[in-house]
Coordinates of C-alpha atoms in Angstrom, one line a residue:
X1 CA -39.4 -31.2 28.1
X2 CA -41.5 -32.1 31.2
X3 CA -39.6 -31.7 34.6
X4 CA -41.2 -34.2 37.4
X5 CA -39.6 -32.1 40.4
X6 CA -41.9 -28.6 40.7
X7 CA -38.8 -26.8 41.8
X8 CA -36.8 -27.7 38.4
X9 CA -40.2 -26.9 36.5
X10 CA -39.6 -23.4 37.8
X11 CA -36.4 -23.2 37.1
X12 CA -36.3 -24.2 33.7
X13 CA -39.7 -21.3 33.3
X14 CA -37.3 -19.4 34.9
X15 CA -34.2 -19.7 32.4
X16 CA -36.9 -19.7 29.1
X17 CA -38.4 -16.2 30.6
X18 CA -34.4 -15.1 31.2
X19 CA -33.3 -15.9 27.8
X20 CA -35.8 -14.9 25.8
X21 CA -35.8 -10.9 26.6
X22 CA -33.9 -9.7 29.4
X23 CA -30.4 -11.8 29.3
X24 CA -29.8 -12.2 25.6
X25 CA -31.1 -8.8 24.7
X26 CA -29.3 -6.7 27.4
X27 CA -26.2 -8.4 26.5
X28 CA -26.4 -8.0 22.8
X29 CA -25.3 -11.4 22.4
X30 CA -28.6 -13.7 20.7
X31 CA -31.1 -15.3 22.6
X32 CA -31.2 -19.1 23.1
X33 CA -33.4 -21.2 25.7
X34 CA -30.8 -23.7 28.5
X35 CA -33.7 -24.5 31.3
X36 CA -31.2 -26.1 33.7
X37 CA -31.1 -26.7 37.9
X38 CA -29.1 -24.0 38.3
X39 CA -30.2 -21.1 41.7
X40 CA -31.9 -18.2 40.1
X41 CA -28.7 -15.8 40.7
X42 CA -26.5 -18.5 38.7
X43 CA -29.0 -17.7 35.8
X44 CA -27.5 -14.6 34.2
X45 CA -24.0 -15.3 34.0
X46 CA -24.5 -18.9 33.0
X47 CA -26.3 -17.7 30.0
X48 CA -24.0 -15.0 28.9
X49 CA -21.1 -17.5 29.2
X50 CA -22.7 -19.9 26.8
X51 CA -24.0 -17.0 24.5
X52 CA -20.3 -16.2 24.6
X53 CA -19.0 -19.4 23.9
X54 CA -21.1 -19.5 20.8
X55 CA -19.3 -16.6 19.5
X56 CA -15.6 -18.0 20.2
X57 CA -15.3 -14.9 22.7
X58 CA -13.8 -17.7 25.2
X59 CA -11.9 -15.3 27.7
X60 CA -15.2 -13.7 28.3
X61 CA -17.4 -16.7 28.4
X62 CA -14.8 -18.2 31.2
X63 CA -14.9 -15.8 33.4
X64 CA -18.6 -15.6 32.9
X65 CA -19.2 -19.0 33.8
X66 CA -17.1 -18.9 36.6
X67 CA -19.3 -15.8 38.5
X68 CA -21.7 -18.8 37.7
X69 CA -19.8 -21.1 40.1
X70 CA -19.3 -18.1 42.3
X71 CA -22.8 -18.0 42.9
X72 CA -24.1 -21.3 42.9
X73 CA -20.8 -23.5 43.6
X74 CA -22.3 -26.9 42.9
X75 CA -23.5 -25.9 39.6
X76 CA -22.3 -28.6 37.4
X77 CA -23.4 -26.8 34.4
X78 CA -21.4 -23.7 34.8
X79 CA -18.1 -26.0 35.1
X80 CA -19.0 -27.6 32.3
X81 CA -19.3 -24.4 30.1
X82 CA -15.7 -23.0 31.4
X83 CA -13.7 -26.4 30.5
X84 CA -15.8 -26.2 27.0
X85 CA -13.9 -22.4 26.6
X86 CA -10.5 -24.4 26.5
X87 CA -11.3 -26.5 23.1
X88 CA -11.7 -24.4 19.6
X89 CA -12.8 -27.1 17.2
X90 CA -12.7 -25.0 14.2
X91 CA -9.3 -23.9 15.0
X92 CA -8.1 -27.0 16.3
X93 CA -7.1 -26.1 19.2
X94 CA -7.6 -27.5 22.7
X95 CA -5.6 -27.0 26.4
X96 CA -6.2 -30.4 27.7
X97 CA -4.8 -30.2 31.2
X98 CA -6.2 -26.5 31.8
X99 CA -9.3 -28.0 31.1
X100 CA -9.3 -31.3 33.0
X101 CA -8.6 -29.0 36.0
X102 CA -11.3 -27.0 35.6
X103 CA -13.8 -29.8 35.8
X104 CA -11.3 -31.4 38.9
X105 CA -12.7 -28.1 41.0
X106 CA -16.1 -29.6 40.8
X107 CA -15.3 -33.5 41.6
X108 CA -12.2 -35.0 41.6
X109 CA -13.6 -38.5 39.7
X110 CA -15.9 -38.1 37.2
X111 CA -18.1 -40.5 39.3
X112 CA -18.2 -37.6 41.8
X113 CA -19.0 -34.5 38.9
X114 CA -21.9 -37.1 37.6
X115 CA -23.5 -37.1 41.0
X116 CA -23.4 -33.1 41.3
X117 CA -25.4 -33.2 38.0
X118 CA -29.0 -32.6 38.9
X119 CA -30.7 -33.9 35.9
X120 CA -30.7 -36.7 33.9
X121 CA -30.1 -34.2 31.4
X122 CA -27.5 -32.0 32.8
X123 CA -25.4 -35.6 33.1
X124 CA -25.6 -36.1 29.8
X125 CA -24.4 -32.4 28.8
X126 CA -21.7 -33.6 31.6
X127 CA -20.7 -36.5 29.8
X128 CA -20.2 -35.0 26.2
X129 CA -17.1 -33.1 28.2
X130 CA -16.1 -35.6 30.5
X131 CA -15.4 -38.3 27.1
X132 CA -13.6 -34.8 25.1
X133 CA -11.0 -34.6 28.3
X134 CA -11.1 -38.0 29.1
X135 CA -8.8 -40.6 27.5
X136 CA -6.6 -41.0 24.0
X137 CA -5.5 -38.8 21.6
X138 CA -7.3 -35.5 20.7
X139 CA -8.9 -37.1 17.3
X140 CA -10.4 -39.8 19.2
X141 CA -11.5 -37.9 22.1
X142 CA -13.4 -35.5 19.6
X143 CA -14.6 -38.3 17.7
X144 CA -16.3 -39.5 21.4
X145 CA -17.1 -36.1 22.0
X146 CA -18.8 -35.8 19.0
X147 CA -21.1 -38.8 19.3
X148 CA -22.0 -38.5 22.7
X149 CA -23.3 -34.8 21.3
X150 CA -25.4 -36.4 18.9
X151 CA -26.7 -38.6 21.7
X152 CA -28.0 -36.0 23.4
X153 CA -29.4 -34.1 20.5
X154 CA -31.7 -37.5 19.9
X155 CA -32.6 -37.6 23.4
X156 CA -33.7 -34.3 23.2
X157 CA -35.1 -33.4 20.0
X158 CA -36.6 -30.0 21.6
X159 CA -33.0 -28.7 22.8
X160 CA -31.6 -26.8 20.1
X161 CA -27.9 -26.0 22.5
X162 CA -27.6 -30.0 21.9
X163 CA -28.2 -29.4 18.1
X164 CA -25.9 -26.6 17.9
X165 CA -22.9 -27.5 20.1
X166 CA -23.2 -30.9 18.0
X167 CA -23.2 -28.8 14.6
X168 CA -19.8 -27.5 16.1
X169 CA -18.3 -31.1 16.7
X170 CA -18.9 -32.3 13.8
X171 CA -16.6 -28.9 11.8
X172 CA -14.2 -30.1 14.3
X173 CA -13.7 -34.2 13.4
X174 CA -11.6 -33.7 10.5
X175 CA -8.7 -31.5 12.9
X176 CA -8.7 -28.0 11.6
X177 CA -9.2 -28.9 8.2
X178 CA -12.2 -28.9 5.6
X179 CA -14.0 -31.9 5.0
X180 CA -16.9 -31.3 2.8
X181 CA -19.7 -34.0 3.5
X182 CA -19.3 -33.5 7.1
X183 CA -19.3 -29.7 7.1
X184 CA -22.8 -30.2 4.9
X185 CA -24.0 -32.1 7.9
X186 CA -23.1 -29.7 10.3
X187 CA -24.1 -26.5 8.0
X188 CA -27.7 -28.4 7.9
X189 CA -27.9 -29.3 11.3
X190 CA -27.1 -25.7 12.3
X191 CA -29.3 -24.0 9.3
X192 CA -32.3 -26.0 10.5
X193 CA -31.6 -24.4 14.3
X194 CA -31.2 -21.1 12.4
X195 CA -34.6 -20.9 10.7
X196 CA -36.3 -21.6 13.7
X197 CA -35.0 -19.4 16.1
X198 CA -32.7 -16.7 13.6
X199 CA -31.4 -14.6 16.9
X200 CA -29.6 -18.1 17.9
X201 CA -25.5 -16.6 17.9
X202 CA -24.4 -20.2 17.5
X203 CA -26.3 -21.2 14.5
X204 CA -25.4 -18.8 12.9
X205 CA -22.1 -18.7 13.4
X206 CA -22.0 -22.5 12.8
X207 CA -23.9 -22.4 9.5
X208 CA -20.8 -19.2 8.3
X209 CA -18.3 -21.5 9.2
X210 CA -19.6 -24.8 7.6
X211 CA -20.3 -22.2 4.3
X212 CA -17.1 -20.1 4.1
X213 CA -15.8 -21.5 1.3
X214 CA -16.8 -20.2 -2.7
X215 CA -18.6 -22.5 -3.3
X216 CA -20.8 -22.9 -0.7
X217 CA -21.1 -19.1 1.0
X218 CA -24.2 -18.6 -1.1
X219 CA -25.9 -20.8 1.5
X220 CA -24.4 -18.6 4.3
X221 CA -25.6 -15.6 3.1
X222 CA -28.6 -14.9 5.1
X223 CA -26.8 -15.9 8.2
X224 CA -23.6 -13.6 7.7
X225 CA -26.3 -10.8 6.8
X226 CA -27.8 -11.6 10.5
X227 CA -25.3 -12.2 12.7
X228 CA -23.5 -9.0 13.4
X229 CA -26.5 -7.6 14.3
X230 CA -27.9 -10.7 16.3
X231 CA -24.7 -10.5 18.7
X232 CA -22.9 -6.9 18.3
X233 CA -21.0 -6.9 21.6
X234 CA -19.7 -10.0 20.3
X235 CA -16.1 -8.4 18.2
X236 CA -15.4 -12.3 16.1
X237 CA -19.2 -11.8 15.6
X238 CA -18.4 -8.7 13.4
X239 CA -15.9 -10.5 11.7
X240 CA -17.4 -13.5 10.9
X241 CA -19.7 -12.4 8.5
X242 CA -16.9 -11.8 6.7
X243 CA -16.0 -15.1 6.1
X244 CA -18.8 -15.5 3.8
X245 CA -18.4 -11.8 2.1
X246 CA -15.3 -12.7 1.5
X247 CA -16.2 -15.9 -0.4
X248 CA -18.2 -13.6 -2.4
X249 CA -15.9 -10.8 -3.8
X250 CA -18.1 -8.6 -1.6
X251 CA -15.7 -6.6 -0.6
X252 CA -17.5 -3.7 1.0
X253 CA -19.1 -5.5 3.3
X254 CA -15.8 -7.3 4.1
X255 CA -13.8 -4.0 4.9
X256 CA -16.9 -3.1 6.9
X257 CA -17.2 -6.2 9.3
X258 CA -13.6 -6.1 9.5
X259 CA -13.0 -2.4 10.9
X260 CA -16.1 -2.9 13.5
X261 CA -14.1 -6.1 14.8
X262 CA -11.0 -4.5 15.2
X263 CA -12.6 -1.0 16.6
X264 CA -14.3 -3.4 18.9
X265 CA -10.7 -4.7 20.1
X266 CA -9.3 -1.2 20.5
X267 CA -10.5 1.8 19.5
X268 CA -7.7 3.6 19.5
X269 CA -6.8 2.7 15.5
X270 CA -2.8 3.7 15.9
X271 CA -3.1 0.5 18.7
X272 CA -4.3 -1.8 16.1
X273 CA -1.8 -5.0 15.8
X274 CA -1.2 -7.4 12.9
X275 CA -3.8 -10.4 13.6
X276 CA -7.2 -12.3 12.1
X277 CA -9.3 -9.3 12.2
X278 CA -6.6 -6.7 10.6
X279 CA -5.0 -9.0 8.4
X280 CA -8.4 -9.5 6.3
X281 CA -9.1 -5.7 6.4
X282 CA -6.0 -5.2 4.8
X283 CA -6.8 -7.9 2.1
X284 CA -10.5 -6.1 1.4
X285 CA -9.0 -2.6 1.4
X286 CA -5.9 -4.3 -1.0
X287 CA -9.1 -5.8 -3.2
X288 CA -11.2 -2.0 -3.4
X289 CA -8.0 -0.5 -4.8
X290 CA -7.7 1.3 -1.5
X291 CA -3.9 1.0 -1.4
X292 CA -3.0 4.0 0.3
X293 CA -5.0 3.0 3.2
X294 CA -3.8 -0.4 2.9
X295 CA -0.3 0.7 3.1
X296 CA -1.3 2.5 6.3
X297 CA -2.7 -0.3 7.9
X298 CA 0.5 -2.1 7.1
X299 CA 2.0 0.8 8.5
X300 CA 0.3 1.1 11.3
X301 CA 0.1 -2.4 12.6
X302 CA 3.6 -3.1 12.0
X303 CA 5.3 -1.9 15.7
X304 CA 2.4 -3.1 17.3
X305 CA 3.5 -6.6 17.8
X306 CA 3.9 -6.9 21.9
X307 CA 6.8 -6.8 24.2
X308 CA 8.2 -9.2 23.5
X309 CA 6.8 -10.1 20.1
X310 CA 4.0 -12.5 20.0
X311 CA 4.3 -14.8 17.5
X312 CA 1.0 -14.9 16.3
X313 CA 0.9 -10.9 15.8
X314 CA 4.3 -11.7 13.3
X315 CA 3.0 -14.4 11.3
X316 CA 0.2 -12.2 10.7
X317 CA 1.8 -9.1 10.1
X318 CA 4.3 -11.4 7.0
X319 CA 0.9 -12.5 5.9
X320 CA -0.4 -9.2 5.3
X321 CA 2.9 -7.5 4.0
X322 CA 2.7 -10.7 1.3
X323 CA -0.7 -10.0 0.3
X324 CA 0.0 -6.3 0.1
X325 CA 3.0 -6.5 -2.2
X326 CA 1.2 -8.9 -4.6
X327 CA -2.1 -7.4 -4.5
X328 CA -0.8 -3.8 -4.8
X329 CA 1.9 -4.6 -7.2
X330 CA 4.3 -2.3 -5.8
X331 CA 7.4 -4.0 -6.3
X332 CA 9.8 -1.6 -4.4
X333 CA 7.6 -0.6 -1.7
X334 CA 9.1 0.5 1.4
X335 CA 8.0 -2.6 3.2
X336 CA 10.4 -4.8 0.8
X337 CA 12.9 -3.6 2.9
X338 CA 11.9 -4.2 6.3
X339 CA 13.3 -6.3 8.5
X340 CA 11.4 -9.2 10.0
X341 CA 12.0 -11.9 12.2
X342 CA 10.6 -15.0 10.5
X343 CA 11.3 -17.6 13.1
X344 CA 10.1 -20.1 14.6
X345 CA 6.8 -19.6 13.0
X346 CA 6.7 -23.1 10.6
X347 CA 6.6 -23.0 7.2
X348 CA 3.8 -21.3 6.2
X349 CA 3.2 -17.5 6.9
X350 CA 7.1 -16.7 6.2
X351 CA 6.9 -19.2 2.9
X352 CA 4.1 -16.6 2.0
X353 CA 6.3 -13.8 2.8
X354 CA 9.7 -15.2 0.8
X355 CA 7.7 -15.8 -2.1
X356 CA 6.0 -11.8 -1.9
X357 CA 9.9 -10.8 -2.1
X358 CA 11.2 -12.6 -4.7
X359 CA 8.4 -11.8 -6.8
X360 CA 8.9 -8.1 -6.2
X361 CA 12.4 -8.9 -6.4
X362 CA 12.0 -10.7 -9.9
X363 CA 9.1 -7.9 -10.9
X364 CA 11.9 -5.0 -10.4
X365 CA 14.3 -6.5 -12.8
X366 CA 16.4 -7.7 -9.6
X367 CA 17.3 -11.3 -10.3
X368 CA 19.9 -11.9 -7.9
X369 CA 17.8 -10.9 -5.0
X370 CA 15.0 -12.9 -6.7
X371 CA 17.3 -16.1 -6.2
X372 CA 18.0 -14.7 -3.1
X373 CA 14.7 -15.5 -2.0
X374 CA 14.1 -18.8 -4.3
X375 CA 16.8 -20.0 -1.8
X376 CA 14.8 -18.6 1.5
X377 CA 11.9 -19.6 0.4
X378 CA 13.7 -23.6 -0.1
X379 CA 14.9 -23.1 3.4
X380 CA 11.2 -21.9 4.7
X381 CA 9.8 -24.3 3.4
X382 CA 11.5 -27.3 5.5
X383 CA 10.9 -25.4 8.7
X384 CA 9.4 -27.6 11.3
X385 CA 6.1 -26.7 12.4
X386 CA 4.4 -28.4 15.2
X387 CA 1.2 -27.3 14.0
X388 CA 0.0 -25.8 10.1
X389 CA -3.1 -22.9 11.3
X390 CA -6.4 -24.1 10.8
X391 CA -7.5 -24.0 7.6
X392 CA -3.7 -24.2 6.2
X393 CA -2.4 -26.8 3.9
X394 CA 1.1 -28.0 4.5
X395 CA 1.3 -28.2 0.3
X396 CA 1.1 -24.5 0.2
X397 CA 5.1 -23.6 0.5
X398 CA 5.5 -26.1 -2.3
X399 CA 3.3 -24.8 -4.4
X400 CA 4.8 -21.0 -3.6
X401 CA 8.4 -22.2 -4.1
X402 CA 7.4 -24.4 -7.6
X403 CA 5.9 -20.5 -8.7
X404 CA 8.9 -18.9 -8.1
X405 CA 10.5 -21.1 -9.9
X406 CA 8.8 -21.5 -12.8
X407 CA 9.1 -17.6 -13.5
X408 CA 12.9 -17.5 -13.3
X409 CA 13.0 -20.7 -15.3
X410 CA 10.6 -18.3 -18.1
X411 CA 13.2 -15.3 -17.2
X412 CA 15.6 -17.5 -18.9
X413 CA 13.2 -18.4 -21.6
X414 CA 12.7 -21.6 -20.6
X415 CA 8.9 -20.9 -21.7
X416 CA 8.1 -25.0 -21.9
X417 CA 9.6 -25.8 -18.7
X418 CA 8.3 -22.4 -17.1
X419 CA 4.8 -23.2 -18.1
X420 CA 4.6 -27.0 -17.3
X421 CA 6.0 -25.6 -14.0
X422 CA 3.2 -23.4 -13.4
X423 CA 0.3 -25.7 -14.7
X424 CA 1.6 -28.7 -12.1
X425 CA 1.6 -25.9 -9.2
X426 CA -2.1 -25.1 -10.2
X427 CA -3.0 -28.6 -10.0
X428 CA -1.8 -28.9 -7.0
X429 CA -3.5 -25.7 -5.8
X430 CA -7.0 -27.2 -7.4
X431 CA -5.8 -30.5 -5.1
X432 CA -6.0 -28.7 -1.7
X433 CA -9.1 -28.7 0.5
X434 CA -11.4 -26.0 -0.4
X435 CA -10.1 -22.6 1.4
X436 CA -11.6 -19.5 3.1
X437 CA -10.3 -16.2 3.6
X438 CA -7.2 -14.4 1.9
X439 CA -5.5 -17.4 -0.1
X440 CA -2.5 -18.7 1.7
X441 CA -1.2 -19.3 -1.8
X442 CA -0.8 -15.6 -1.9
X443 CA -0.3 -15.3 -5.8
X444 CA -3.2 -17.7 -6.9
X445 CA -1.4 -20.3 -9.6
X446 CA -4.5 -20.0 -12.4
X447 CA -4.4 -15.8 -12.2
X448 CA -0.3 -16.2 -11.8
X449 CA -0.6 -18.4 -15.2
X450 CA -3.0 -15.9 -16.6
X451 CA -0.4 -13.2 -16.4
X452 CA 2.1 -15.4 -18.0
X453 CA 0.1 -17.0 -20.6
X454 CA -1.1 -13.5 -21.7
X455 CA 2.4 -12.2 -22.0
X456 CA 3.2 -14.9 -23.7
X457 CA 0.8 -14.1 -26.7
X458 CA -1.8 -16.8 -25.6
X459 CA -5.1 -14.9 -24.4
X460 CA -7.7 -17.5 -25.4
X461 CA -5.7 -19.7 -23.2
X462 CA -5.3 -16.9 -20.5
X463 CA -9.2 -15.9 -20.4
X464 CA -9.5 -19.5 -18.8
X465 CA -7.1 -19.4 -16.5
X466 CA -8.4 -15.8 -15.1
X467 CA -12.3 -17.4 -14.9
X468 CA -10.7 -20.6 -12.9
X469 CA -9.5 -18.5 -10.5
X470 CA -12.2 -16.6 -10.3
X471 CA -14.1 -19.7 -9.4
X472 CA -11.9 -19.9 -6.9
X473 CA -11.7 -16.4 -5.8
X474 CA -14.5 -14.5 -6.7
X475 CA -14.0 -10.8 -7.3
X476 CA -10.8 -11.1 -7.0
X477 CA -9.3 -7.7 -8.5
X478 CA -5.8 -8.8 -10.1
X479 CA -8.4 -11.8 -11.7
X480 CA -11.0 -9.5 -13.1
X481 CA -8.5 -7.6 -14.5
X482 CA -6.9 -10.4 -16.1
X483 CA -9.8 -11.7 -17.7
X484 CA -10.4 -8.1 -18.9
X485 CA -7.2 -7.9 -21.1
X486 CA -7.1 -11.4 -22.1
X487 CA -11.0 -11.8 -23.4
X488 CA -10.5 -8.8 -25.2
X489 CA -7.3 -9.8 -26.7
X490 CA -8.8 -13.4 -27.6
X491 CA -11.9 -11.0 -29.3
X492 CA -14.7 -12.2 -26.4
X493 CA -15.8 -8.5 -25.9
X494 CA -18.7 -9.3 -24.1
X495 CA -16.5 -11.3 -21.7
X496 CA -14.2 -8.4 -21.5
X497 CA -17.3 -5.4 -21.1
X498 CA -18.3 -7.7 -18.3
X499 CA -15.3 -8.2 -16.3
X500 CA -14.7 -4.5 -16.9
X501 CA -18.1 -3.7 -15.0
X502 CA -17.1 -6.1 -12.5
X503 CA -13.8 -4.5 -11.9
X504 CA -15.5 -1.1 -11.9
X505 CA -17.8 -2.1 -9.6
X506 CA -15.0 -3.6 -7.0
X507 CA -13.1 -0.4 -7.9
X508 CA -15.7 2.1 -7.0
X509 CA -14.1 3.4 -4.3
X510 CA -10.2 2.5 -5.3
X511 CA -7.8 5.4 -5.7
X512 CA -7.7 7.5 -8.5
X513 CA -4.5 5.7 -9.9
X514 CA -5.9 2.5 -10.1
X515 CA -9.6 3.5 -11.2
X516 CA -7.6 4.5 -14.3
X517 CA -6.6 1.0 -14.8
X518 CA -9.7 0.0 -15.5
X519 CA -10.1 2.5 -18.4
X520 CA -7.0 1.0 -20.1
X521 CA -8.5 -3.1 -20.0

């Protein structure tokens, strides 16, 4: 791009010198090029805010831009960048009025902001923020905010920010949940930004997020292999790799990115609360076999929760005592009896958690607490909830409660009605967008129908319901164990010697209990 004015030609030499070595890499962050019109002392802090905002680190990129503004306070750039920290399109989130005053502080019309803008071009980054706070309801506004974005990445082929912060838009059109085609777009649009500069934070985060699922995260791979170490100050950089590990059944890798973002929180481990980053340690630890340092994560996160309790920190830490029930298959562990305050958190996280206790409850031989929770998990399920977490399908309790179910229905052997029970569930579960992360439908339908159909004398029948979910989960450990005992029941040995690899191989490092099970498959 070809400034006319000499004193904006320096600048912008200025910014590509800054970015390349001394701001990105002294920062840790990535390295990306934003020539702007901004005074020289403005430069740093601007650029650390946006290298921030790539990596959702939005506290720290606000504050960042506003030193920016500090410094230089006509800087329209730097105002743009702090109201841009108040919308999360992946997670669907957005604080409309917080950000509306941030970009009042530079104008009070967006007639007045527009004339602060130095550049033809610095309006049009303007105007992407000034049509996402403007008028309407939040899925128009992104839907504006989104094509004025693209607008600018075709008036400036060069820029890759337009390209990326575009790539970004587009995973947040469809509201917090997965839409395939345009996640492609966006995965492609970010890849392409990738390749040609592969210490950019945001394309690679935006190519791991447009990837996450199963069966796309072998296109993230490269990307969730690079970005830890293209940004490690950054903690959700650590994490984020995991969303494609995780896709993967690499489980290793998971725990690994998982403990370095939660270290980088607080390093003080006995600190550690129940959120995003611990809740999907505990699932990769609960996936090794690792369960007794599972159950002291559970342990340890559990009193953690704030003064007073955030609500967040308990939805997550009901999440993770779900997973860790089913996953370790101890049905009268000592968390089955703790008491946990399940409301006003919607229907989802404490649908998770009814369902974990009946099915320990049913697993124990304790029917009448099973029903117990059949009848919870009926009243969870209506909760009202202003708002499903990204990602999170409102279908999910339905499907938890419809499992339940089904297995007291087989309990009183019912075994036609059981089954046809548990097969609509899993089309159901095949009906929901594609998912990332530790499954919200914490006992996955096809492996919960494995376990039944196998008991049931049927392992031909079971060996397909373990490699569905499998498909859907891969290297799951429950699955690959499943699809152990049922191949070699159905007489597919070579299925079975494989799955046992597989599970040995997931197992490596499990406790010595549970590397046992593998012996007996």
């Amino acid at each position: 791009m070809t400034f006319a004015n000499p004193m904006l030609r320096g600048a912008a030499a200025l910014v590509l010198a800054l970015a390349a070595t001394p701001v990105a890499a002294q920062n840790h962050l990535g390295t990306i090029s934003f020539p702007n019109s901004g005074t020289r002392a403005a430069q740093a802090p601007f650029l650390r805010g946006v290298l921030l905002l790539h990596s959702f680190e939005y506290e720290d990129a606000a504050r960042a831009f506003r030193e920016a503004q500090r410094i230089d306070p006509g800087f329209a750039l730097a105002y743009w960048g702090e109201a841009l920290t108040h919308t999360h399109p992946v997670w669907n989130e957005q604080a409309l009025d917080t950000a509306r005053a941030i970009l009042a502080r530079l104008g009070p019309t967006a007639e007045a902001r527009r004339a602060k803008a130095k550049t033809a071009r610095e309006r049009a980054w303007l105007e992407t923020v000034e049509v996402l706070y403007g008028e309407g309801g939040k899925e128009r506004r992104d839907t504006l905010y989104s094509a004025a974005l693209e607008r600018l990445a075709t008036a400036y082929p060069a820029d890759d920010e337009a390209k990326t912060f575009y790539a970004l838009s587009l995973l947040g059109l469809s509201q917090g949940v997965r839409n395939v085609p345009t996640y492609m777009r966006a995965g492609a649009i970010a890849q392409d930004v990738f390749l040609r500069n592969p210490k950019h934070p945001g394309a690679a985060h935006y190519v791991i997020h447009a990837f996450d699922d199963a069966v796309h995260a072998p296109l993230g791979l490269r990307a969730a292999r690079a970005y830890a170490k293209i940004a490690p100050d950054a903690d959700h950089a650590q994490h984020m790799t995991s969303h494609i590990f995780l896709g993967l059944g690499m489980w290793d890798e998971t725990v690994a990115a998982n403990e370095a973002a939660s270290t980088g929180v607080e390093q003080d481990r006995t600190k550690w609360g129940p959120g995003h980053y611990t809740a999907w340690l505990g699932y990769g630890l609960l996936q090794q076999g690792r369960l007794a340092e599972a159950q002291a994560l559970l342990e340890t996160v559990r009193p953690n929760l704030g003064d007073p309790p955030r609500p967040p920190r308990r939805a997550y830490l009901l999440a993770m005592r779900a997973h860790h029930l089913v996953s370790s298959e101890r049905w009268d562990d000592p968390a089955t009896r703790w008491e946990l305050d399940a409301g006003g958190l919607g229907p989802l996280t404490p649908s998770m958690d009814a369902f974990a206790l009946g099915f320990a409850a049913l697993r124990r031989g304790d029917r009448a607490e099973a029903e117990r929770w059949l009848r919870e998990l009926e009243t969870r399920g209506r909760a009202p909830d202003a708002k499903i977490r990204y990602g999170g399908s409102a279908r999910v309790p339905g499907i938890l409660l419809q499992e339940l179910r089904a297995l007291l229905r087989l309990e009183d052997g019912a075994r036609d009605e059981g089954l046809a029970l548990l097969r609509d569930a899993a089309a159901t579960e095949d009906g929901l967008p594609l998912e990332f992360g530790p499954p919200d439908v914490v006992k996955p339908t096809h492996e919960l129908l494995g376990e039944v159909l196998l008991g049931l004398g049927e392992p031909a029948e079971a060996q397909r319901e373990f490699q569905r979910a499998l498909q859907v989960a891969p290297g799951r450990a429950l699955s690959l164990r499943g699809l152990a005992r049922a191949a070699a029941a159905a007489g597919d040995q070579e299925t079975a010697a494989r799955a046992r690899a597989d599970l040995a191989r997931v197992w490596r490092r499990a406790d010595a209990e549970v590397r046992r099970v593998v012996t007996k498959s």
